[in-house]
């Protein structure tokens, strides 16, 4: 049995953090992903979870891959620089890899996919959305309520809620922001359709 690869994404921006988590889930649904919003809690989180991969903005004060690895006793922890602005390009010393918010979706998938093996075809098909689930994602992102979606698709509200629960479990996306990024990245909706 393969060991589950654990990731920690340390970023204060909900959109960036949730978006990266969504991309990682697409790269490999078996990744275990932690999100740290308050970077002041990063040391505590790293000590508790000891992730395999840390994705963090290199421009943040006190972020030194060597010191973080030593502090938690994980010299093998991969440190990935999350470049969110051009200034961050100056602070890459000690990082193993770099991902950037300026990368397009395919570049992100490729760069993050190199950190661990891709999921197998069988698990990929298990995690892919059905046609109905895809329709529901598009309607949710467009701002429709469960009742409105049920009316449009001639379903009960209970069925829509069940579909939404299944979507969240399959994609491991549990926020509206993450779902919006997923839907745009997968061309389920256009940016101007998002409410």
PDB file of C-alpha atoms in Angstrom:
ATOM      1  CA  UNK A   1       0.000   0.000   0.000  1.00  0.00           C
ATOM      2  CA  UNK A   2       1.323   3.427  -0.955  1.00  0.00           C
ATOM      3  CA  UNK A   3       2.010   5.972   1.743  1.00  0.00           C
ATOM      4  CA  UNK A   4      -0.222   9.043   1.621  1.00  0.00           C
ATOM      5  CA  UNK A   5       1.696  12.220   0.803  1.00  0.00           C
ATOM      6  CA  UNK A   6       0.815  15.116   3.111  1.00  0.00           C
ATOM      7  CA  UNK A   7       0.901  18.743   2.018  1.00  0.00           C
ATOM      8  CA  UNK A   8       0.653  21.939   4.010  1.00  0.00           C
ATOM      9  CA  UNK A   9      -0.282  25.118   2.166  1.00  0.00           C
ATOM     10  CA  UNK A  10       0.561  28.164   4.277  1.00  0.00           C
ATOM     11  CA  UNK A  11      -1.041  31.241   2.738  1.00  0.00           C
ATOM     12  CA  UNK A  12      -3.260  34.010   4.104  1.00  0.00           C
ATOM     13  CA  UNK A  13      -5.259  34.438   0.872  1.00  0.00           C
ATOM     14  CA  UNK A  14      -8.272  32.104   0.879  1.00  0.00           C
ATOM     15  CA  UNK A  15      -8.512  32.133  -2.924  1.00  0.00           C
ATOM     16  CA  UNK A  16      -4.862  31.200  -3.460  1.00  0.00           C
ATOM     17  CA  UNK A  17      -4.840  28.574  -0.691  1.00  0.00           C
ATOM     18  CA  UNK A  18      -8.130  26.939  -1.764  1.00  0.00           C
ATOM     19  CA  UNK A  19      -7.133  27.110  -5.428  1.00  0.00           C
ATOM     20  CA  UNK A  20      -3.854  25.297  -4.816  1.00  0.00           C
ATOM     21  CA  UNK A  21      -5.659  22.701  -2.724  1.00  0.00           C
ATOM     22  CA  UNK A  22      -8.101  22.149  -5.610  1.00  0.00           C
ATOM     23  CA  UNK A  23      -5.249  21.718  -8.094  1.00  0.00           C
ATOM     24  CA  UNK A  24      -3.456  19.288  -5.767  1.00  0.00           C
ATOM     25  CA  UNK A  25      -6.637  17.257  -5.425  1.00  0.00           C
ATOM     26  CA  UNK A  26      -6.858  16.999  -9.207  1.00  0.00           C
ATOM     27  CA  UNK A  27      -3.218  15.959  -9.464  1.00  0.00           C
ATOM     28  CA  UNK A  28      -3.746  13.181  -6.933  1.00  0.00           C
ATOM     29  CA  UNK A  29      -6.960  12.623  -5.006  1.00  0.00           C
ATOM     30  CA  UNK A  30      -4.996  10.650  -2.412  1.00  0.00           C
ATOM     31  CA  UNK A  31      -2.995  13.635  -1.174  1.00  0.00           C
ATOM     32  CA  UNK A  32      -3.721  14.719   2.374  1.00  0.00           C
ATOM     33  CA  UNK A  33      -3.854  18.514   2.315  1.00  0.00           C
ATOM     34  CA  UNK A  34      -3.664  20.849   5.291  1.00  0.00           C
ATOM     35  CA  UNK A  35      -4.252  24.561   5.002  1.00  0.00           C
ATOM     36  CA  UNK A  36      -2.764  27.157   7.317  1.00  0.00           C
ATOM     37  CA  UNK A  37      -4.365  30.597   7.002  1.00  0.00           C
ATOM     38  CA  UNK A  38      -2.582  32.316   9.881  1.00  0.00           C
ATOM     39  CA  UNK A  39       1.124  32.020   9.134  1.00  0.00           C
ATOM     40  CA  UNK A  40       1.931  32.777  12.784  1.00  0.00           C
ATOM     41  CA  UNK A  41       0.534  29.278  13.484  1.00  0.00           C
ATOM     42  CA  UNK A  42       2.832  27.620  10.940  1.00  0.00           C
ATOM     43  CA  UNK A  43       5.483  26.394  13.407  1.00  0.00           C
ATOM     44  CA  UNK A  44       2.841  24.841  15.664  1.00  0.00           C
ATOM     45  CA  UNK A  45       1.146  23.146  12.693  1.00  0.00           C
ATOM     46  CA  UNK A  46       4.426  21.798  11.279  1.00  0.00           C
ATOM     47  CA  UNK A  47       5.397  20.331  14.641  1.00  0.00           C
ATOM     48  CA  UNK A  48       1.997  18.654  14.976  1.00  0.00           C
ATOM     49  CA  UNK A  49       1.598  17.324  11.414  1.00  0.00           C
ATOM     50  CA  UNK A  50       5.163  16.996  10.041  1.00  0.00           C
ATOM     51  CA  UNK A  51       4.028  17.211   6.392  1.00  0.00           C
ATOM     52  CA  UNK A  52       5.964  15.768   3.461  1.00  0.00           C
ATOM     53  CA  UNK A  53       5.598  18.981   1.443  1.00  0.00           C
ATOM     54  CA  UNK A  54       5.304  22.588   2.598  1.00  0.00           C
ATOM     55  CA  UNK A  55       4.044  25.194   0.114  1.00  0.00           C
ATOM     56  CA  UNK A  56       4.684  28.702   1.464  1.00  0.00           C
ATOM     57  CA  UNK A  57       5.387  32.259   0.305  1.00  0.00           C
ATOM     58  CA  UNK A  58       9.186  32.728   0.536  1.00  0.00           C
ATOM     59  CA  UNK A  59       8.750  36.473   1.211  1.00  0.00           C
ATOM     60  CA  UNK A  60       7.081  35.860   4.579  1.00  0.00           C
ATOM     61  CA  UNK A  61       9.212  36.833   7.570  1.00  0.00           C
ATOM     62  CA  UNK A  62      10.960  33.946   9.286  1.00  0.00           C
ATOM     63  CA  UNK A  63      10.418  31.431   6.471  1.00  0.00           C
ATOM     64  CA  UNK A  64      13.670  29.566   6.045  1.00  0.00           C
ATOM     65  CA  UNK A  65      13.422  26.019   4.690  1.00  0.00           C
ATOM     66  CA  UNK A  66      16.564  24.874   6.536  1.00  0.00           C
ATOM     67  CA  UNK A  67      15.332  26.239   9.883  1.00  0.00           C
ATOM     68  CA  UNK A  68      11.819  24.844   9.431  1.00  0.00           C
ATOM     69  CA  UNK A  69      13.164  21.381   8.552  1.00  0.00           C
ATOM     70  CA  UNK A  70      15.489  21.409  11.564  1.00  0.00           C
ATOM     71  CA  UNK A  71      12.773  22.673  13.917  1.00  0.00           C
ATOM     72  CA  UNK A  72      10.390  19.802  13.119  1.00  0.00           C
ATOM     73  CA  UNK A  73      13.030  17.122  12.572  1.00  0.00           C
ATOM     74  CA  UNK A  74      12.114  16.476   8.922  1.00  0.00           C
ATOM     75  CA  UNK A  75      15.248  17.052   6.823  1.00  0.00           C
ATOM     76  CA  UNK A  76      13.414  15.345   3.929  1.00  0.00           C
ATOM     77  CA  UNK A  77      10.430  17.755   3.912  1.00  0.00           C
ATOM     78  CA  UNK A  78      10.136  19.339   0.477  1.00  0.00           C
ATOM     79  CA  UNK A  79       9.773  23.110   0.609  1.00  0.00           C
ATOM     80  CA  UNK A  80       7.979  24.690  -2.316  1.00  0.00           C
ATOM     81  CA  UNK A  81       8.147  28.449  -2.789  1.00  0.00           C
ATOM     82  CA  UNK A  82       4.730  29.920  -3.576  1.00  0.00           C
ATOM     83  CA  UNK A  83       5.523  33.067  -5.539  1.00  0.00           C
ATOM     84  CA  UNK A  84       2.624  35.519  -5.256  1.00  0.00           C
ATOM     85  CA  UNK A  85       4.436  38.638  -6.436  1.00  0.00           C
ATOM     86  CA  UNK A  86       7.614  39.562  -8.264  1.00  0.00           C
ATOM     87  CA  UNK A  87       9.352  40.459  -5.020  1.00  0.00           C
ATOM     88  CA  UNK A  88       9.103  36.813  -3.935  1.00  0.00           C
ATOM     89  CA  UNK A  89      11.509  35.810  -6.698  1.00  0.00           C
ATOM     90  CA  UNK A  90      14.408  37.173  -4.629  1.00  0.00           C
ATOM     91  CA  UNK A  91      13.830  34.894  -1.623  1.00  0.00           C
ATOM     92  CA  UNK A  92      14.115  31.398  -3.127  1.00  0.00           C
ATOM     93  CA  UNK A  93      17.273  30.202  -1.390  1.00  0.00           C
ATOM     94  CA  UNK A  94      16.816  26.794   0.202  1.00  0.00           C
ATOM     95  CA  UNK A  95      13.553  25.934  -1.569  1.00  0.00           C
ATOM     96  CA  UNK A  96      13.299  22.681  -3.536  1.00  0.00           C
ATOM     97  CA  UNK A  97      10.775  23.845  -6.130  1.00  0.00           C
ATOM     98  CA  UNK A  98       8.739  26.885  -7.111  1.00  0.00           C
ATOM     99  CA  UNK A  99       5.108  27.386  -8.068  1.00  0.00           C
ATOM    100  CA  UNK A 100       3.674  30.747  -8.986  1.00  0.00           C
ATOM    101  CA  UNK A 101       0.250  32.329  -9.045  1.00  0.00           C
ATOM    102  CA  UNK A 102       1.338  33.590 -12.476  1.00  0.00           C
ATOM    103  CA  UNK A 103       1.488  30.000 -13.801  1.00  0.00           C
ATOM    104  CA  UNK A 104      -1.459  28.778 -15.818  1.00  0.00           C
ATOM    105  CA  UNK A 105      -3.457  25.764 -14.663  1.00  0.00           C
ATOM    106  CA  UNK A 106      -1.478  23.224 -16.696  1.00  0.00           C
ATOM    107  CA  UNK A 107       1.867  24.569 -15.429  1.00  0.00           C
ATOM    108  CA  UNK A 108       0.605  24.316 -11.843  1.00  0.00           C
ATOM    109  CA  UNK A 109      -0.586  20.745 -12.389  1.00  0.00           C
ATOM    110  CA  UNK A 110       2.728  19.781 -13.947  1.00  0.00           C
ATOM    111  CA  UNK A 111       4.857  21.418 -11.232  1.00  0.00           C
ATOM    112  CA  UNK A 112       2.778  20.073  -8.353  1.00  0.00           C
ATOM    113  CA  UNK A 113       2.484  16.660  -9.992  1.00  0.00           C
ATOM    114  CA  UNK A 114       6.262  16.262  -9.837  1.00  0.00           C
ATOM    115  CA  UNK A 115       6.103  16.297  -6.043  1.00  0.00           C
ATOM    116  CA  UNK A 116       4.443  12.866  -5.806  1.00  0.00           C
ATOM    117  CA  UNK A 117       3.180  10.109  -8.097  1.00  0.00           C
ATOM    118  CA  UNK A 118       0.001  10.786 -10.046  1.00  0.00           C
ATOM    119  CA  UNK A 119      -3.114   8.868  -9.193  1.00  0.00           C
ATOM    120  CA  UNK A 120      -3.891   5.720 -11.147  1.00  0.00           C
ATOM    121  CA  UNK A 121      -6.517   5.589 -13.885  1.00  0.00           C
ATOM    122  CA  UNK A 122      -8.914   3.606 -11.698  1.00  0.00           C
ATOM    123  CA  UNK A 123      -8.809   6.106  -8.849  1.00  0.00           C
ATOM    124  CA  UNK A 124      -9.079   8.965 -11.357  1.00  0.00           C
ATOM    125  CA  UNK A 125     -12.320   7.580 -12.761  1.00  0.00           C
ATOM    126  CA  UNK A 126     -13.647   7.060  -9.227  1.00  0.00           C
ATOM    127  CA  UNK A 127     -13.008  10.734  -8.461  1.00  0.00           C
ATOM    128  CA  UNK A 128     -14.326  12.226 -11.700  1.00  0.00           C
ATOM    129  CA  UNK A 129     -17.654  14.011 -11.604  1.00  0.00           C
ATOM    130  CA  UNK A 130     -20.756  12.635 -13.294  1.00  0.00           C
ATOM    131  CA  UNK A 131     -22.584  14.734 -15.888  1.00  0.00           C
ATOM    132  CA  UNK A 132     -25.235  15.647 -13.285  1.00  0.00           C
ATOM    133  CA  UNK A 133     -22.597  16.628 -10.707  1.00  0.00           C
ATOM    134  CA  UNK A 134     -20.888  18.811 -13.314  1.00  0.00           C
ATOM    135  CA  UNK A 135     -24.195  20.588 -14.001  1.00  0.00           C
ATOM    136  CA  UNK A 136     -24.737  21.157 -10.295  1.00  0.00           C
ATOM    137  CA  UNK A 137     -21.220  22.589  -9.838  1.00  0.00           C
ATOM    138  CA  UNK A 138     -21.880  25.044 -12.669  1.00  0.00           C
ATOM    139  CA  UNK A 139     -25.188  26.155 -11.134  1.00  0.00           C
ATOM    140  CA  UNK A 140     -23.678  26.508  -7.641  1.00  0.00           C
ATOM    141  CA  UNK A 141     -20.856  28.664  -8.988  1.00  0.00           C
ATOM    142  CA  UNK A 142     -23.388  30.790 -10.874  1.00  0.00           C
ATOM    143  CA  UNK A 143     -25.028  31.545  -7.518  1.00  0.00           C
ATOM    144  CA  UNK A 144     -28.182  29.403  -7.620  1.00  0.00           C
ATOM    145  CA  UNK A 145     -29.642  28.044  -4.391  1.00  0.00           C
ATOM    146  CA  UNK A 146     -30.327  24.347  -3.819  1.00  0.00           C
ATOM    147  CA  UNK A 147     -34.035  24.970  -4.481  1.00  0.00           C
ATOM    148  CA  UNK A 148     -33.339  26.834  -7.733  1.00  0.00           C
ATOM    149  CA  UNK A 149     -31.016  24.052  -8.896  1.00  0.00           C
ATOM    150  CA  UNK A 150     -33.633  21.421  -7.987  1.00  0.00           C
ATOM    151  CA  UNK A 151     -36.281  23.303  -9.980  1.00  0.00           C
ATOM    152  CA  UNK A 152     -34.021  23.701 -13.045  1.00  0.00           C
ATOM    153  CA  UNK A 153     -33.014  20.022 -13.067  1.00  0.00           C
ATOM    154  CA  UNK A 154     -36.410  18.619 -11.977  1.00  0.00           C
ATOM    155  CA  UNK A 155     -34.910  17.079  -8.839  1.00  0.00           C
ATOM    156  CA  UNK A 156     -35.753  17.242  -5.167  1.00  0.00           C
ATOM    157  CA  UNK A 157     -33.745  19.567  -2.934  1.00  0.00           C
ATOM    158  CA  UNK A 158     -32.616  16.509  -0.983  1.00  0.00           C
ATOM    159  CA  UNK A 159     -31.111  15.016  -4.178  1.00  0.00           C
ATOM    160  CA  UNK A 160     -29.270  18.261  -4.927  1.00  0.00           C
ATOM    161  CA  UNK A 161     -27.857  18.313  -1.391  1.00  0.00           C
ATOM    162  CA  UNK A 162     -26.723  14.693  -1.767  1.00  0.00           C
ATOM    163  CA  UNK A 163     -25.032  15.521  -5.074  1.00  0.00           C
ATOM    164  CA  UNK A 164     -23.291  18.512  -3.465  1.00  0.00           C
ATOM    165  CA  UNK A 165     -22.042  16.313  -0.617  1.00  0.00           C
ATOM    166  CA  UNK A 166     -20.707  13.775  -3.141  1.00  0.00           C
ATOM    167  CA  UNK A 167     -19.023  16.556  -5.131  1.00  0.00           C
ATOM    168  CA  UNK A 168     -17.297  17.875  -1.991  1.00  0.00           C
ATOM    169  CA  UNK A 169     -16.103  14.363  -1.098  1.00  0.00           C
ATOM    170  CA  UNK A 170     -14.864  13.559  -4.593  1.00  0.00           C
ATOM    171  CA  UNK A 171     -13.033  16.851  -5.114  1.00  0.00           C
ATOM    172  CA  UNK A 172     -12.089  17.457  -1.475  1.00  0.00           C
ATOM    173  CA  UNK A 173     -13.235  21.044  -1.960  1.00  0.00           C
ATOM    174  CA  UNK A 174     -15.296  22.320   0.932  1.00  0.00           C
ATOM    175  CA  UNK A 175     -15.575  26.027   0.170  1.00  0.00           C
ATOM    176  CA  UNK A 176     -17.253  28.183  -2.430  1.00  0.00           C
ATOM    177  CA  UNK A 177     -13.951  29.832  -3.375  1.00  0.00           C
ATOM    178  CA  UNK A 178     -12.343  26.457  -4.074  1.00  0.00           C
ATOM    179  CA  UNK A 179     -15.343  25.336  -6.118  1.00  0.00           C
ATOM    180  CA  UNK A 180     -15.228  28.546  -8.176  1.00  0.00           C
ATOM    181  CA  UNK A 181     -11.540  28.002  -8.979  1.00  0.00           C
ATOM    182  CA  UNK A 182     -12.210  24.362  -9.868  1.00  0.00           C
ATOM    183  CA  UNK A 183     -15.107  25.293 -12.153  1.00  0.00           C
ATOM    184  CA  UNK A 184     -13.163  28.030 -13.958  1.00  0.00           C
ATOM    185  CA  UNK A 185     -10.018  25.905 -14.299  1.00  0.00           C
ATOM    186  CA  UNK A 186     -12.038  23.046 -15.775  1.00  0.00           C
ATOM    187  CA  UNK A 187     -14.010  25.360 -18.070  1.00  0.00           C
ATOM    188  CA  UNK A 188     -17.357  24.477 -16.487  1.00  0.00           C
ATOM    189  CA  UNK A 189     -18.204  28.192 -16.337  1.00  0.00           C
ATOM    190  CA  UNK A 190     -16.763  31.415 -17.660  1.00  0.00           C
ATOM    191  CA  UNK A 191     -15.382  33.972 -15.231  1.00  0.00           C
ATOM    192  CA  UNK A 192     -18.155  36.444 -16.096  1.00  0.00           C
ATOM    193  CA  UNK A 193     -20.813  33.861 -15.104  1.00  0.00           C
ATOM    194  CA  UNK A 194     -19.559  33.620 -11.503  1.00  0.00           C
ATOM    195  CA  UNK A 195     -21.834  35.346  -8.963  1.00  0.00           C
TER     196      UNK A 195
END
